[in-house]
JSON list of C-alpha atoms in Angstrom, two decimals:
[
{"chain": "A", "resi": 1, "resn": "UNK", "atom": "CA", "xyz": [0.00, 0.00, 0.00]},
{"chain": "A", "resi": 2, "resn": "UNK", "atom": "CA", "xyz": [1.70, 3.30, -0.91]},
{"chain": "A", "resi": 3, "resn": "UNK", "atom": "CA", "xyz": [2.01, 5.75, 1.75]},
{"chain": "A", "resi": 4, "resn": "UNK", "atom": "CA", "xyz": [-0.66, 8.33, 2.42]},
{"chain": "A", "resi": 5, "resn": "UNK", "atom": "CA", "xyz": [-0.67, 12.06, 1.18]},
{"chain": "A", "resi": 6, "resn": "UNK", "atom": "CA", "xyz": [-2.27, 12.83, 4.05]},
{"chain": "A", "resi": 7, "resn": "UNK", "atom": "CA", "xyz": [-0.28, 14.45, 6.65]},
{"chain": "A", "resi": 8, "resn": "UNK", "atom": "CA", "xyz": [-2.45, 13.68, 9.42]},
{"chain": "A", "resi": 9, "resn": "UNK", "atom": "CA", "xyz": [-2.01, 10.08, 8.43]},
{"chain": "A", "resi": 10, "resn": "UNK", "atom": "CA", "xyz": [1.52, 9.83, 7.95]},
{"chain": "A", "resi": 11, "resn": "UNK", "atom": "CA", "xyz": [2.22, 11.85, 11.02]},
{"chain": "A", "resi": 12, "resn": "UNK", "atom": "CA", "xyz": [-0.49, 10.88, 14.12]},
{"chain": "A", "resi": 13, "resn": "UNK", "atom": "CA", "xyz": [0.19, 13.87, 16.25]},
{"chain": "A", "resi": 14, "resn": "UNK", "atom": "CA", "xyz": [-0.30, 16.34, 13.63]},
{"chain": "A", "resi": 15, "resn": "UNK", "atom": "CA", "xyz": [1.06, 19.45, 12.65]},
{"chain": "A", "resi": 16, "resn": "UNK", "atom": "CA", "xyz": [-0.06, 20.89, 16.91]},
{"chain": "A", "resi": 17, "resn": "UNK", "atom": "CA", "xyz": [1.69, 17.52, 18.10]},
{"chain": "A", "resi": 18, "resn": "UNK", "atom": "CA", "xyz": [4.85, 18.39, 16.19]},
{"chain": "A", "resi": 19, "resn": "UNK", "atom": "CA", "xyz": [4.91, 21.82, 17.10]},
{"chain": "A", "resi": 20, "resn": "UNK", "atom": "CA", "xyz": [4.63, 22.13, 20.39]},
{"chain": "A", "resi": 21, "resn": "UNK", "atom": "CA", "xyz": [8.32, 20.46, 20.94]},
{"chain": "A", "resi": 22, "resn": "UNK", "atom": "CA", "xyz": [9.71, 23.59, 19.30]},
{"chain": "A", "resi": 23, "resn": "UNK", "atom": "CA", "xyz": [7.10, 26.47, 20.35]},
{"chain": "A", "resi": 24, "resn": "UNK", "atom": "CA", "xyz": [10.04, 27.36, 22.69]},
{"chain": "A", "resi": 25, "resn": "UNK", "atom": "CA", "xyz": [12.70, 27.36, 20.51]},
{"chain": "A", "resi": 26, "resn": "UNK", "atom": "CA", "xyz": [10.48, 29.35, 18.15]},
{"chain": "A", "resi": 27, "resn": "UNK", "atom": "CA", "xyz": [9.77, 31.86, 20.16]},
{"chain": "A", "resi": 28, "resn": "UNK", "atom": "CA", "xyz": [13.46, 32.63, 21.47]},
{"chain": "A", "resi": 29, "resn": "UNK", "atom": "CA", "xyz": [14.26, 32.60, 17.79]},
{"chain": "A", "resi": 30, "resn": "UNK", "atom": "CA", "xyz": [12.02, 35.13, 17.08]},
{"chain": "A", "resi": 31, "resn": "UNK", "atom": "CA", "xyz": [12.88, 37.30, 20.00]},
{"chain": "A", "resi": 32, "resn": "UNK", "atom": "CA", "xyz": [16.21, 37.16, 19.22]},
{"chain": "A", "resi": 33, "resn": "UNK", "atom": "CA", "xyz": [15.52, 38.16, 15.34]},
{"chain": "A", "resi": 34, "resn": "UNK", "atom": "CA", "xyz": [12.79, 40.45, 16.54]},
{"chain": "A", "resi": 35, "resn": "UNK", "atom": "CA", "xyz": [14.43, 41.87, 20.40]},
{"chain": "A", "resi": 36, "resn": "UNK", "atom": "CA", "xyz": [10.84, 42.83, 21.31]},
{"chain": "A", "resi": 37, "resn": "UNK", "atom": "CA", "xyz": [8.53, 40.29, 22.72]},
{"chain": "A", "resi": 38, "resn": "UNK", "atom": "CA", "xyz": [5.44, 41.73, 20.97]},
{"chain": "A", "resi": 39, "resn": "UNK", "atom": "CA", "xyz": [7.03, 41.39, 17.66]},
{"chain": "A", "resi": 40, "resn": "UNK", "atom": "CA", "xyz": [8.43, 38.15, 18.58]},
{"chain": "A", "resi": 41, "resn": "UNK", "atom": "CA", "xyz": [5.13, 37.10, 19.21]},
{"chain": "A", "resi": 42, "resn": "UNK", "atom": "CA", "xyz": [3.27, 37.91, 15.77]},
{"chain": "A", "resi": 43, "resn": "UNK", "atom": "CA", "xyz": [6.02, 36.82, 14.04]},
{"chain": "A", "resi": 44, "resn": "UNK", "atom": "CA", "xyz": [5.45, 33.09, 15.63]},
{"chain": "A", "resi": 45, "resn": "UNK", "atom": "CA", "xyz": [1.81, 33.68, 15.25]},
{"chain": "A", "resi": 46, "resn": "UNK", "atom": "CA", "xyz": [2.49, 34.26, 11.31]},
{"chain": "A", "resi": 47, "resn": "UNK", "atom": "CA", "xyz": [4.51, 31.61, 11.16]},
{"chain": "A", "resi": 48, "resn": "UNK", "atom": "CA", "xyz": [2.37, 28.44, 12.76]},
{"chain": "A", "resi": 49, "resn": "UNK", "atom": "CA", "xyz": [-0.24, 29.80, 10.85]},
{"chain": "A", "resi": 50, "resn": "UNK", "atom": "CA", "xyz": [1.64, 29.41, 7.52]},
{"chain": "A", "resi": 51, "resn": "UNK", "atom": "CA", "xyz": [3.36, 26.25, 8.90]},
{"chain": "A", "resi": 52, "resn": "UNK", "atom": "CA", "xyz": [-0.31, 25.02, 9.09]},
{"chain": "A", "resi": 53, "resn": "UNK", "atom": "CA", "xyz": [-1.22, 26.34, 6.04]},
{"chain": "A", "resi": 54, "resn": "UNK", "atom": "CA", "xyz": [1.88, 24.26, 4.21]},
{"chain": "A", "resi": 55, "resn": "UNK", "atom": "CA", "xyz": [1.58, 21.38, 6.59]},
{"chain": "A", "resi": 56, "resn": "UNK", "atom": "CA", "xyz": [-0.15, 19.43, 3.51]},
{"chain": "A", "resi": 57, "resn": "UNK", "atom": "CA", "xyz": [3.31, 19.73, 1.65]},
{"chain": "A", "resi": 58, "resn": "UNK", "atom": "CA", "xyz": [5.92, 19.17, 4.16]},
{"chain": "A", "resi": 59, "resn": "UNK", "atom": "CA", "xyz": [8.14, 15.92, 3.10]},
{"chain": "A", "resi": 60, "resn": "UNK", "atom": "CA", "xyz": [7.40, 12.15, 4.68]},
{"chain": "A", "resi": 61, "resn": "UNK", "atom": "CA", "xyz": [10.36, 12.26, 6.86]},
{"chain": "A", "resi": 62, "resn": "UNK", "atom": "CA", "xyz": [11.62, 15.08, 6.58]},
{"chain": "A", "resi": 63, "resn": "UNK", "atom": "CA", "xyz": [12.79, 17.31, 9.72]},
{"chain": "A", "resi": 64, "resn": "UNK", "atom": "CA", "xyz": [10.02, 19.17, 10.82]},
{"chain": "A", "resi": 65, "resn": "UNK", "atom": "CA", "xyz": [12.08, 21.65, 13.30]},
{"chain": "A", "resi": 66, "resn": "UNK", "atom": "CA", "xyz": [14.46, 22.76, 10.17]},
{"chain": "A", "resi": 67, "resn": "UNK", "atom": "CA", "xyz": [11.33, 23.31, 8.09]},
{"chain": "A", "resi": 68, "resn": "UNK", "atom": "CA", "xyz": [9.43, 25.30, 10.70]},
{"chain": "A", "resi": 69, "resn": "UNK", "atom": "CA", "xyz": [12.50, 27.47, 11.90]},
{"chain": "A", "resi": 70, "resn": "UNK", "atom": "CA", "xyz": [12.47, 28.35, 7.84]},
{"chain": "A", "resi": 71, "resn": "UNK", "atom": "CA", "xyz": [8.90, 28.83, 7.68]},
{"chain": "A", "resi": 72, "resn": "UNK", "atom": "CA", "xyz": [9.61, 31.34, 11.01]},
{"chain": "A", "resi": 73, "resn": "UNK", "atom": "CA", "xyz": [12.91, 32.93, 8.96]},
{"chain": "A", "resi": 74, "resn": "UNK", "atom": "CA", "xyz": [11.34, 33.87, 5.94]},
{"chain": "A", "resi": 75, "resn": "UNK", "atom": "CA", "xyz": [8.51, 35.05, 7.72]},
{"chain": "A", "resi": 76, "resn": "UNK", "atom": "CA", "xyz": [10.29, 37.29, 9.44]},
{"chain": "A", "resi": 77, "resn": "UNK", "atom": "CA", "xyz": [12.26, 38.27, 6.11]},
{"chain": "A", "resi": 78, "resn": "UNK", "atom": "CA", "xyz": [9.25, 39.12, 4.61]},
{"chain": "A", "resi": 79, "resn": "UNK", "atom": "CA", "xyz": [7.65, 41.55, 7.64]},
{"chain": "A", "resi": 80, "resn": "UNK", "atom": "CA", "xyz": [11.00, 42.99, 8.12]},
{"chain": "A", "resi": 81, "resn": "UNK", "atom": "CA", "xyz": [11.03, 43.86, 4.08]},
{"chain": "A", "resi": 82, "resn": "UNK", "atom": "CA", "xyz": [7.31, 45.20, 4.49]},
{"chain": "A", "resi": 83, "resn": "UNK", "atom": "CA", "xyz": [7.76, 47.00, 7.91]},
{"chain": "A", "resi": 84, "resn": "UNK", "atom": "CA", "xyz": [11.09, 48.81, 6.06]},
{"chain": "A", "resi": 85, "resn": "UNK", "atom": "CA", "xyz": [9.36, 49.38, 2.80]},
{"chain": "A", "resi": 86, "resn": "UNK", "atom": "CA", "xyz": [5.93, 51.37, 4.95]},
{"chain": "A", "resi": 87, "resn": "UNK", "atom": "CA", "xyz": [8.06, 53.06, 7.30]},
{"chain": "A", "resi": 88, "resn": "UNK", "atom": "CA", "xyz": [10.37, 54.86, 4.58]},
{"chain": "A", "resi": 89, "resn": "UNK", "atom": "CA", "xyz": [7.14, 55.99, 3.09]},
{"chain": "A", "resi": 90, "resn": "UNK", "atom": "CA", "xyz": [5.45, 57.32, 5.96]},
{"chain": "A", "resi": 91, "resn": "UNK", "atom": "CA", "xyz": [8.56, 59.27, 7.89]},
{"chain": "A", "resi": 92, "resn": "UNK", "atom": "CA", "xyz": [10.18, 62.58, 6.55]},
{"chain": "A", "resi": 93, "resn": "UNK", "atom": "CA", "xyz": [13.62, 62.34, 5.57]},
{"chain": "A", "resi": 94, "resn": "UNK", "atom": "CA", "xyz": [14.92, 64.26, 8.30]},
{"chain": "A", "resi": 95, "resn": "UNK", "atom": "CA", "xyz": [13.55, 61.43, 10.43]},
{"chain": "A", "resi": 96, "resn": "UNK", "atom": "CA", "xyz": [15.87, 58.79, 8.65]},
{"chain": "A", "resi": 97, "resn": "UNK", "atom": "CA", "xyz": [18.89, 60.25, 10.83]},
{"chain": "A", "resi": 98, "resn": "UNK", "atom": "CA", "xyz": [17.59, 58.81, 13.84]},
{"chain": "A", "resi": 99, "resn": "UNK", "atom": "CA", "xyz": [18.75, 55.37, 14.99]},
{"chain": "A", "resi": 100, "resn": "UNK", "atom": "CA", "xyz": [15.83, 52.88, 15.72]},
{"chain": "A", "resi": 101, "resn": "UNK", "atom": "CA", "xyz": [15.44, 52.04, 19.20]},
{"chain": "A", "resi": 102, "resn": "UNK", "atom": "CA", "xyz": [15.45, 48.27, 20.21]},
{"chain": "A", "resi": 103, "resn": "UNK", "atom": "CA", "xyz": [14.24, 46.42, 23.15]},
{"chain": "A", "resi": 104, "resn": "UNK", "atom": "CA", "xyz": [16.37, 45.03, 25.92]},
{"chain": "A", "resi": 105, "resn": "UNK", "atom": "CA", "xyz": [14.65, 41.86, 26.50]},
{"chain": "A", "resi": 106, "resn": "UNK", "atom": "CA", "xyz": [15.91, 38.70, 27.66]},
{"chain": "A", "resi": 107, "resn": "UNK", "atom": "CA", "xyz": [15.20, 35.71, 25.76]},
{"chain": "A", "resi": 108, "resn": "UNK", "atom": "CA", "xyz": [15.66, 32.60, 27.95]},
{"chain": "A", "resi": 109, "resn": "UNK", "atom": "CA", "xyz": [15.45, 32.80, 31.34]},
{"chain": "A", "resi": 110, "resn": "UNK", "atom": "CA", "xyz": [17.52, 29.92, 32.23]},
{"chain": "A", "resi": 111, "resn": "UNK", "atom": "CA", "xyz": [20.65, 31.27, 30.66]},
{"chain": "A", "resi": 112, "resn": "UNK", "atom": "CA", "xyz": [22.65, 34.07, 33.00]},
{"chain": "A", "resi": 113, "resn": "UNK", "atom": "CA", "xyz": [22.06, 37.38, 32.02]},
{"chain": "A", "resi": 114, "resn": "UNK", "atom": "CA", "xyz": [25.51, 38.03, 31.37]},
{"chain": "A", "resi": 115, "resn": "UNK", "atom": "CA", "xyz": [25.74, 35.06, 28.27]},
{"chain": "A", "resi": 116, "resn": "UNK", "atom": "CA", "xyz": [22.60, 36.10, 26.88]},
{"chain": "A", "resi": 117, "resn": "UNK", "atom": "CA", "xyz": [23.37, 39.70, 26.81]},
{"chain": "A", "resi": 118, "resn": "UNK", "atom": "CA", "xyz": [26.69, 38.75, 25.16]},
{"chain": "A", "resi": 119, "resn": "UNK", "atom": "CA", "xyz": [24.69, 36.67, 22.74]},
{"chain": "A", "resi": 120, "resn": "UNK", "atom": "CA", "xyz": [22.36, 39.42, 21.81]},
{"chain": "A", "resi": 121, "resn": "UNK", "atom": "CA", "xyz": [25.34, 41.73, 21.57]},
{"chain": "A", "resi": 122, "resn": "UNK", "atom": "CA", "xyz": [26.28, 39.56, 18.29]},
{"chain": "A", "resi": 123, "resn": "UNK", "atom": "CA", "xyz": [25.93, 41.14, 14.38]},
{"chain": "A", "resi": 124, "resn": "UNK", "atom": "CA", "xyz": [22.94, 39.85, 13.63]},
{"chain": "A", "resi": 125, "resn": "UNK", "atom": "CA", "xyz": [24.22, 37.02, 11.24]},
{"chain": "A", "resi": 126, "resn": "UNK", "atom": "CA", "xyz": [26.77, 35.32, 13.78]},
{"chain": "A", "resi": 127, "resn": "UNK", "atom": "CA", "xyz": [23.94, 35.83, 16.23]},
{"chain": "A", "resi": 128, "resn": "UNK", "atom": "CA", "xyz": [21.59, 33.98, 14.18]},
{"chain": "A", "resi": 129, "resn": "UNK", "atom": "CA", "xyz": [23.97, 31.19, 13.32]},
{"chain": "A", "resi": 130, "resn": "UNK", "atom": "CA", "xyz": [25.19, 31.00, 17.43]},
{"chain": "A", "resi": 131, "resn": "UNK", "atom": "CA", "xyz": [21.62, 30.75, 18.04]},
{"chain": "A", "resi": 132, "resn": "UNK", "atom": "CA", "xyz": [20.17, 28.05, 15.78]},
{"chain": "A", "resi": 133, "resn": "UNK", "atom": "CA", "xyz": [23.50, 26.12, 16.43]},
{"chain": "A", "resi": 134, "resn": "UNK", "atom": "CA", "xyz": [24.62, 26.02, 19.54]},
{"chain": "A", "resi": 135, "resn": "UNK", "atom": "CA", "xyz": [20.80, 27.02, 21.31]},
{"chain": "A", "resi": 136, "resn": "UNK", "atom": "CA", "xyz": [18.73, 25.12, 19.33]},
{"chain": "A", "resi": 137, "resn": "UNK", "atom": "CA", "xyz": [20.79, 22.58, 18.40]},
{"chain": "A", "resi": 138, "resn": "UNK", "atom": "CA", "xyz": [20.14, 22.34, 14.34]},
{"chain": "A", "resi": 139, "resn": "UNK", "atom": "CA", "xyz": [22.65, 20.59, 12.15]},
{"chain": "A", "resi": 140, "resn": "UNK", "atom": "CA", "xyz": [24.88, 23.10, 10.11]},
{"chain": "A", "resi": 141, "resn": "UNK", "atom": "CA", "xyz": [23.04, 21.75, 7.17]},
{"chain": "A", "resi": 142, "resn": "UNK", "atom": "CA", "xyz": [19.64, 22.73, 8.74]},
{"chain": "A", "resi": 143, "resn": "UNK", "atom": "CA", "xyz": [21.15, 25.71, 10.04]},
{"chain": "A", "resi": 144, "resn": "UNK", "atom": "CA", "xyz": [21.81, 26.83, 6.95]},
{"chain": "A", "resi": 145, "resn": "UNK", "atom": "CA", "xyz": [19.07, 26.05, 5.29]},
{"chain": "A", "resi": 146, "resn": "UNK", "atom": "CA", "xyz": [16.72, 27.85, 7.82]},
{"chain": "A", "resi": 147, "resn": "UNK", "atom": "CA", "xyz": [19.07, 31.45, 6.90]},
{"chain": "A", "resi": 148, "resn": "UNK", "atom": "CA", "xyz": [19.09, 30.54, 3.32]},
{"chain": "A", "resi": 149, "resn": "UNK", "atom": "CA", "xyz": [22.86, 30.24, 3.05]},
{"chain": "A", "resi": 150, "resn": "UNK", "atom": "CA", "xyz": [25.78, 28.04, 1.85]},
{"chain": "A", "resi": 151, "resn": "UNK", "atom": "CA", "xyz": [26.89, 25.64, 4.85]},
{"chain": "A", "resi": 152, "resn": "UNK", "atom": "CA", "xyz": [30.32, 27.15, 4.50]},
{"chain": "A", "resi": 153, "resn": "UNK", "atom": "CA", "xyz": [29.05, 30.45, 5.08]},
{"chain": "A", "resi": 154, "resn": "UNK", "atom": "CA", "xyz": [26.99, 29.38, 8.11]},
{"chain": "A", "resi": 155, "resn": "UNK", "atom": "CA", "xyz": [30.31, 27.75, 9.70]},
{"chain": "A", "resi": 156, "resn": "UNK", "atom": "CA", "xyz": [32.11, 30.85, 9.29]},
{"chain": "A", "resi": 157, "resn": "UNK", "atom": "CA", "xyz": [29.37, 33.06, 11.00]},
{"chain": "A", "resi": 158, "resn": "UNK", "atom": "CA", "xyz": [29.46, 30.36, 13.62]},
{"chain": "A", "resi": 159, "resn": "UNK", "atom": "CA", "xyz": [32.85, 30.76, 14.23]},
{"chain": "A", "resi": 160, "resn": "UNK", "atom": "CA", "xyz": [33.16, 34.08, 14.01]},
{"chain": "A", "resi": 161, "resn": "UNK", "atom": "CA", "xyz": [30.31, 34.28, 16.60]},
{"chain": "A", "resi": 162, "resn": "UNK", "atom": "CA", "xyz": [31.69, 31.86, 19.06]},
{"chain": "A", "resi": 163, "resn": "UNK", "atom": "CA", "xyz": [35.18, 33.62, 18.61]},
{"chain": "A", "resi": 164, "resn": "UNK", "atom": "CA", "xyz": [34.01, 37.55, 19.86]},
{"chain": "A", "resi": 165, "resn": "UNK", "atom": "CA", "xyz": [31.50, 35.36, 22.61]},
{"chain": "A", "resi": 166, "resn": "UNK", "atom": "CA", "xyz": [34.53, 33.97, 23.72]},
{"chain": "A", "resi": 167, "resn": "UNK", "atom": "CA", "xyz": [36.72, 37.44, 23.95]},
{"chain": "A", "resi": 168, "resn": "UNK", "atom": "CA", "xyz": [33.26, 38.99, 25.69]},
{"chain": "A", "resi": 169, "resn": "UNK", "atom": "CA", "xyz": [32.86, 36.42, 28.16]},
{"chain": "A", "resi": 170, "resn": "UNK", "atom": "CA", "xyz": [36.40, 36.31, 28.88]},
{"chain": "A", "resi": 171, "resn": "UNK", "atom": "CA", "xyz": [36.08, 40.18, 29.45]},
{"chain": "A", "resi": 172, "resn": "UNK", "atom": "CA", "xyz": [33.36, 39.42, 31.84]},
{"chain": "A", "resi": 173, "resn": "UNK", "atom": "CA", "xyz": [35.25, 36.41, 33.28]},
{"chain": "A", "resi": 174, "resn": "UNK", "atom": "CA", "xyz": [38.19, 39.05, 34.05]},
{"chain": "A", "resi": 175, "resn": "UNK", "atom": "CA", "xyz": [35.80, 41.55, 35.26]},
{"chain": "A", "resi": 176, "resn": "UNK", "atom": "CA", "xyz": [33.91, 39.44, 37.78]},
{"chain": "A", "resi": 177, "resn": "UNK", "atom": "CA", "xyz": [37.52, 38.20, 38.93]},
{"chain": "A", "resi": 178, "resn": "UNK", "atom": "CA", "xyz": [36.88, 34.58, 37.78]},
{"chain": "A", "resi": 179, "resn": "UNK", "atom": "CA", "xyz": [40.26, 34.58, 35.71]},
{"chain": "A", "resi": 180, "resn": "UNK", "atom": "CA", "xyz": [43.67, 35.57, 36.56]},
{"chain": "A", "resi": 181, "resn": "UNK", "atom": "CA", "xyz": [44.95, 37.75, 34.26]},
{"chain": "A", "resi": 182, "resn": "UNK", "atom": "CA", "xyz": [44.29, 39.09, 30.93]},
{"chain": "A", "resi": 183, "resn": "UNK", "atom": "CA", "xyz": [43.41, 37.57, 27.55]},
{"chain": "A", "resi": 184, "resn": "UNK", "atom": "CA", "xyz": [44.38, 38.24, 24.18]},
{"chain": "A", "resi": 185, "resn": "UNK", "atom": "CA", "xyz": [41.68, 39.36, 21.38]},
{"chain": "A", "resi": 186, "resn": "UNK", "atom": "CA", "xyz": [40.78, 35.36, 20.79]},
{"chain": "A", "resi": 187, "resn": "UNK", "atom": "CA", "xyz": [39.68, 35.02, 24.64]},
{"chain": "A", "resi": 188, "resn": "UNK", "atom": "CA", "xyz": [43.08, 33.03, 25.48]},
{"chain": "A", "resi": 189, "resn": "UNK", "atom": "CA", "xyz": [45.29, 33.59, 28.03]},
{"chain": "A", "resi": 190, "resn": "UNK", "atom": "CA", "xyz": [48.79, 34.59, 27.01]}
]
């Protein structure tokens, strides 16, 4: 018998059973694209809705938490691109001077302040890649699939990220008098 189109029968939780494994995840990642929890939280909204929407087409087998954190990416992509495109219509050019002001939220309460603030103080790519990698725990494969990217590029960002998280907790480390000493500009002691 050949397998069903269905995606209801081929997967017995469902689309709600599958998601709520990663409703977490999701939501840090949006926060973390988004820094304010309101806009975290229509972006997410956006995106199970699509995700349900496309549920019909998702692969037999394929990994659902890669295919939702893309659904959540690009759905972000596109509000960012519309938010942009309706705010340089609607403010005066003078106004284009001013720098935007983000939120200062924290994302995940069981990591110390101090790590997550030194995650958030990322560029936004190496942030991104830090965050699907090493919080989430995607493949680099699915990590760069979700950011649209060659793997070699996501690896990069990842290391690059992980390299100035090292140097800024190692800051903090020196600060807080946890290490003796100073470091050089890769975190290590000389």
């Amino acid at each position: 018998m050949p397998p069903s189109n269905n995606p209801l029968q081929r997967y017995p939780a469902g689309f709600e059973g599958l998601l709520e494994h990663h409703l977490d995840g999701l939501y840090r990642f949006a926060l973390s694209l988004t820094r304010q929890s309101a806009e975290a939280e229509d972006v997410l909204q956006d995106s199970v809705l699509k995700g349900l929407e496309a549920f019909g087409r998702f692969e037999a087998g394929g990994n659902f938490k890669a295919w939702i954190f893309a659904i959540l990416m690009n759905t972000f992509r596109d509000r960012y691109r519309r938010l942009q495109r309706q705010a340089l219509r609607e403010l005066p050019l003078d106004s284009l001077l001013e720098a935007p002001s983000v939120g200062e939220e924290v994302f995940d309460l069981l990591l110390k302040e101090e790590v997550l603030a030194a995650v958030e103080a990322l560029p936004l790519d190496f942030r991104l890649a830090v965050h699907l990698v090493d919080l989430e725990g995607l493949s680099y494969r699915e990590a760069a699939q979700v950011l649209d990217c060659p793997s070699g590029t996501l690896m990069s960002r990842l290391n690059r990220g992980r390299n100035l998280l090292k140097v800024s907790l190692a800051d903090l480390a020196l600060d807080r008098g946890l290490l003796a000493g100073e470091v050089d500009q890769q975190g290590r002691r000389p």
